[in-house]
Amino acid sequence: MARILLVVGAAGSRGGRRPAPDAWRAVPETARPILRELVLHGPQSRTALARSLGLSPGSLTRLTKPLVEAGLVVERGAVPHPVSGRPTRPLEVVADDLHFVGVTLTSSHVYGVLTNLRADVVARESAPLADLAPETVIAQIGEVAERLSARGRQPVAIGLGMGGNARTRAPVGEGELIDSGLLGWEQVPVSRMASERLGIPCTVRNDVTALAYSHLWSKQARGLTDFAMVTVGDGLGYALFLGGRAVRLTEAAIGDFGHQILTPDGPMCPAGHCGCAGAYLTKSSLMMTAAQGMRRFPTYSEVLELAGAGDRVCARAVQRAAWALGVLIANVVNNTGVRTLVLAGEAIDVARVARPELERGLAARHRNPEDIELTVQAHDFHDWARGAAVVAIRRHISDH
Ligand SMILES: [Zn+2]
């Protein structure tokens, strides 16, 4: 039986000495890996840093000195070494004076967070979308960002996570113009419009890839390099990380992922495929399946509640969806070799409510399901927004 872990996002922040506003620009290329390592993995001793970066202790001391003098890195109080017991003074990046906005879009809302350099969330906001016109949405992103930036916490960059158009043969954010199936957008210069509205650089990324980055930048994922994320909601999402890097997936490839055929005689999806993953799993598919037995159209949460209460029709619909999710996970593992799967999204509860069926689907298509580690994330769209902030932070660190 695969292990299933429950994860709830966590955040915190600490005070630090204030670096000069342009200190990042002055950092020499050779010293940037030290900053990246401290941003990604938190405070570390000089010995640990030198080991992970393959530097001699002398080189590390030389490269670190200007970072400390510029106020970008501070030495924390002495702590005993876990093995030798000798006191060490861990180095820590000063993260609390640099702020980033992360925003994610659904078809009805904009969700935003403000984070520090380590992607600790310090504020969150959301707003219902007045309409889906690009100008309206960008203006509302600007309003959310302004509310997040209150009390002098001016952000230096914004990341925006959004789904693309499954017909588009490019990843979202690659190139200037964005097509969004969910919002009905075609060839919208999202990044430029948001940058102009906010006066800071904007990086656009596929929202599931952004959420996967948020997972990668969490304590639970320490040391994780190879994993896949599958999200279930209005549609299916997919992201794959190998060697700590996101595999480049076009929007068309993500669309194909959600429409892969699991059983040739299964239910039909809106695109006309019989037995594709989406036909079993998406919110509307689950509601449609339950509606056929109930002779009325239930809400998604109603289907899950009734299934939990033992209603035969709803339980059957949820079980079928969970079984399909198990098969889908097995396909990912069989085809990529990754053993760690993160499940997320607003309709991922089928993985909890009907776990035995998920296990059955997994075991039907994979030889060693006990080797697979499944993490089911508690759903919160602000986690998606945090992922967009991570995208902006990565860009900021790389560009400066
Ligand atoms: Zn389909």
PDB file of N, CA, C and O and ligand atoms in Angstrom, residues 255 258-261 268-279, ligand 1:
ATOM      1  N   GLY A 255      -2.425  19.226 -21.754  1.00  0.00           N
ATOM      2  CA  GLY A 255      -3.779  18.871 -22.197  1.00  0.00           C
ATOM      3  C   GLY A 255      -3.876  17.386 -22.549  1.00  0.00           C
ATOM      4  O   GLY A 255      -4.828  16.697 -22.168  1.00  0.00           O
ATOM      5  N   GLY A 258      -4.141  15.136 -19.475  1.00  0.00           N
ATOM      6  CA  GLY A 258      -5.468  15.054 -18.871  1.00  0.00           C
ATOM      7  C   GLY A 258      -6.466  14.263 -19.695  1.00  0.00           C
ATOM      8  O   GLY A 258      -7.494  13.813 -19.176  1.00  0.00           O
ATOM      9  N   HIS A 259      -6.166  14.091 -20.975  1.00  0.00           N
ATOM     10  CA  HIS A 259      -7.094  13.356 -21.843  1.00  0.00           C
ATOM     11  C   HIS A 259      -6.563  11.972 -22.215  1.00  0.00           C
ATOM     12  O   HIS A 259      -7.066  11.349 -23.152  1.00  0.00           O
ATOM     13  N   GLN A 260      -5.546  11.477 -21.491  1.00  0.00           N
ATOM     14  CA  GLN A 260      -5.046  10.130 -21.812  1.00  0.00           C
ATOM     15  C   GLN A 260      -6.131   9.103 -21.496  1.00  0.00           C
ATOM     16  O   GLN A 260      -6.862   9.212 -20.505  1.00  0.00           O
ATOM     17  N   ILE A 261      -6.252   8.126 -22.378  1.00  0.00           N
ATOM     18  CA  ILE A 261      -7.306   7.124 -22.238  1.00  0.00           C
ATOM     19  C   ILE A 261      -6.906   6.092 -21.182  1.00  0.00           C
ATOM     20  O   ILE A 261      -5.845   5.468 -21.279  1.00  0.00           O
ATOM     21  N   MET A 268     -17.636   9.531 -21.121  1.00  0.00           N
ATOM     22  CA  MET A 268     -17.164  10.429 -22.182  1.00  0.00           C
ATOM     23  C   MET A 268     -16.884  11.831 -21.619  1.00  0.00           C
ATOM     24  O   MET A 268     -17.660  12.352 -20.826  1.00  0.00           O
ATOM     25  N   CYS A 269     -15.759  12.418 -22.028  1.00  0.00           N
ATOM     26  CA  CYS A 269     -15.420  13.781 -21.588  1.00  0.00           C
ATOM     27  C   CYS A 269     -16.031  14.788 -22.574  1.00  0.00           C
ATOM     28  O   CYS A 269     -16.484  14.405 -23.654  1.00  0.00           O
ATOM     29  N   PRO A 270     -16.050  16.082 -22.236  1.00  0.00           N
ATOM     30  CA  PRO A 270     -16.645  17.081 -23.140  1.00  0.00           C
ATOM     31  C   PRO A 270     -15.962  17.150 -24.499  1.00  0.00           C
ATOM     32  O   PRO A 270     -16.553  17.624 -25.476  1.00  0.00           O
ATOM     33  N   ALA A 271     -14.705  16.662 -24.587  1.00  0.00           N
ATOM     34  CA  ALA A 271     -14.018  16.668 -25.885  1.00  0.00           C
ATOM     35  C   ALA A 271     -14.353  15.416 -26.698  1.00  0.00           C
ATOM     36  O   ALA A 271     -13.866  15.269 -27.819  1.00  0.00           O
ATOM     37  N   GLY A 272     -15.168  14.504 -26.118  1.00  0.00           N
ATOM     38  CA  GLY A 272     -15.634  13.342 -26.880  1.00  0.00           C
ATOM     39  C   GLY A 272     -14.806  12.082 -26.718  1.00  0.00           C
ATOM     40  O   GLY A 272     -15.046  11.093 -27.410  1.00  0.00           O
ATOM     41  N   HIS A 273     -13.814  12.098 -25.792  1.00  0.00           N
ATOM     42  CA  HIS A 273     -13.035  10.871 -25.570  1.00  0.00           C
ATOM     43  C   HIS A 273     -13.785   9.957 -24.612  1.00  0.00           C
ATOM     44  O   HIS A 273     -14.327  10.430 -23.627  1.00  0.00           O
ATOM     45  N   CYS A 274     -13.775   8.657 -24.912  1.00  0.00           N
ATOM     46  CA  CYS A 274     -14.360   7.700 -23.979  1.00  0.00           C
ATOM     47  C   CYS A 274     -13.276   7.190 -23.037  1.00  0.00           C
ATOM     48  O   CYS A 274     -12.236   6.706 -23.475  1.00  0.00           O
ATOM     49  N   GLY A 275     -13.505   7.326 -21.732  1.00  0.00           N
ATOM     50  CA  GLY A 275     -12.604   6.760 -20.728  1.00  0.00           C
ATOM     51  C   GLY A 275     -11.307   7.504 -20.534  1.00  0.00           C
ATOM     52  O   GLY A 275     -10.341   6.936 -20.037  1.00  0.00           O
ATOM     53  N   CYS A 276     -11.269   8.805 -20.894  1.00  0.00           N
ATOM     54  CA  CYS A 276     -10.038   9.557 -20.617  1.00  0.00           C
ATOM     55  C   CYS A 276     -10.014   9.942 -19.134  1.00  0.00           C
ATOM     56  O   CYS A 276     -11.029   9.870 -18.435  1.00  0.00           O
ATOM     57  N   ALA A 277      -8.818  10.342 -18.646  1.00  0.00           N
ATOM     58  CA  ALA A 277      -8.659  10.651 -17.222  1.00  0.00           C
ATOM     59  C   ALA A 277      -9.627  11.750 -16.789  1.00  0.00           C
ATOM     60  O   ALA A 277     -10.262  11.656 -15.740  1.00  0.00           O
ATOM     61  N   GLY A 278      -9.763  12.780 -17.623  1.00  0.00           N
ATOM     62  CA  GLY A 278     -10.655  13.883 -17.286  1.00  0.00           C
ATOM     63  C   GLY A 278     -12.105  13.453 -17.163  1.00  0.00           C
ATOM     64  O   GLY A 278     -12.857  13.998 -16.347  1.00  0.00           O
ATOM     65  N   ALA A 279     -12.504  12.460 -17.969  1.00  0.00           N
ATOM     66  CA  ALA A 279     -13.892  12.002 -17.952  1.00  0.00           C
ATOM     67  C   ALA A 279     -14.252  11.351 -16.615  1.00  0.00           C
ATOM     68  O   ALA A 279     -15.423  11.267 -16.246  1.00  0.00           O
TER      69      ALA A 279
HETATM   70 ZN    ZN B   1     -10.916  13.680 -22.771  1.00  0.00          ZN
END
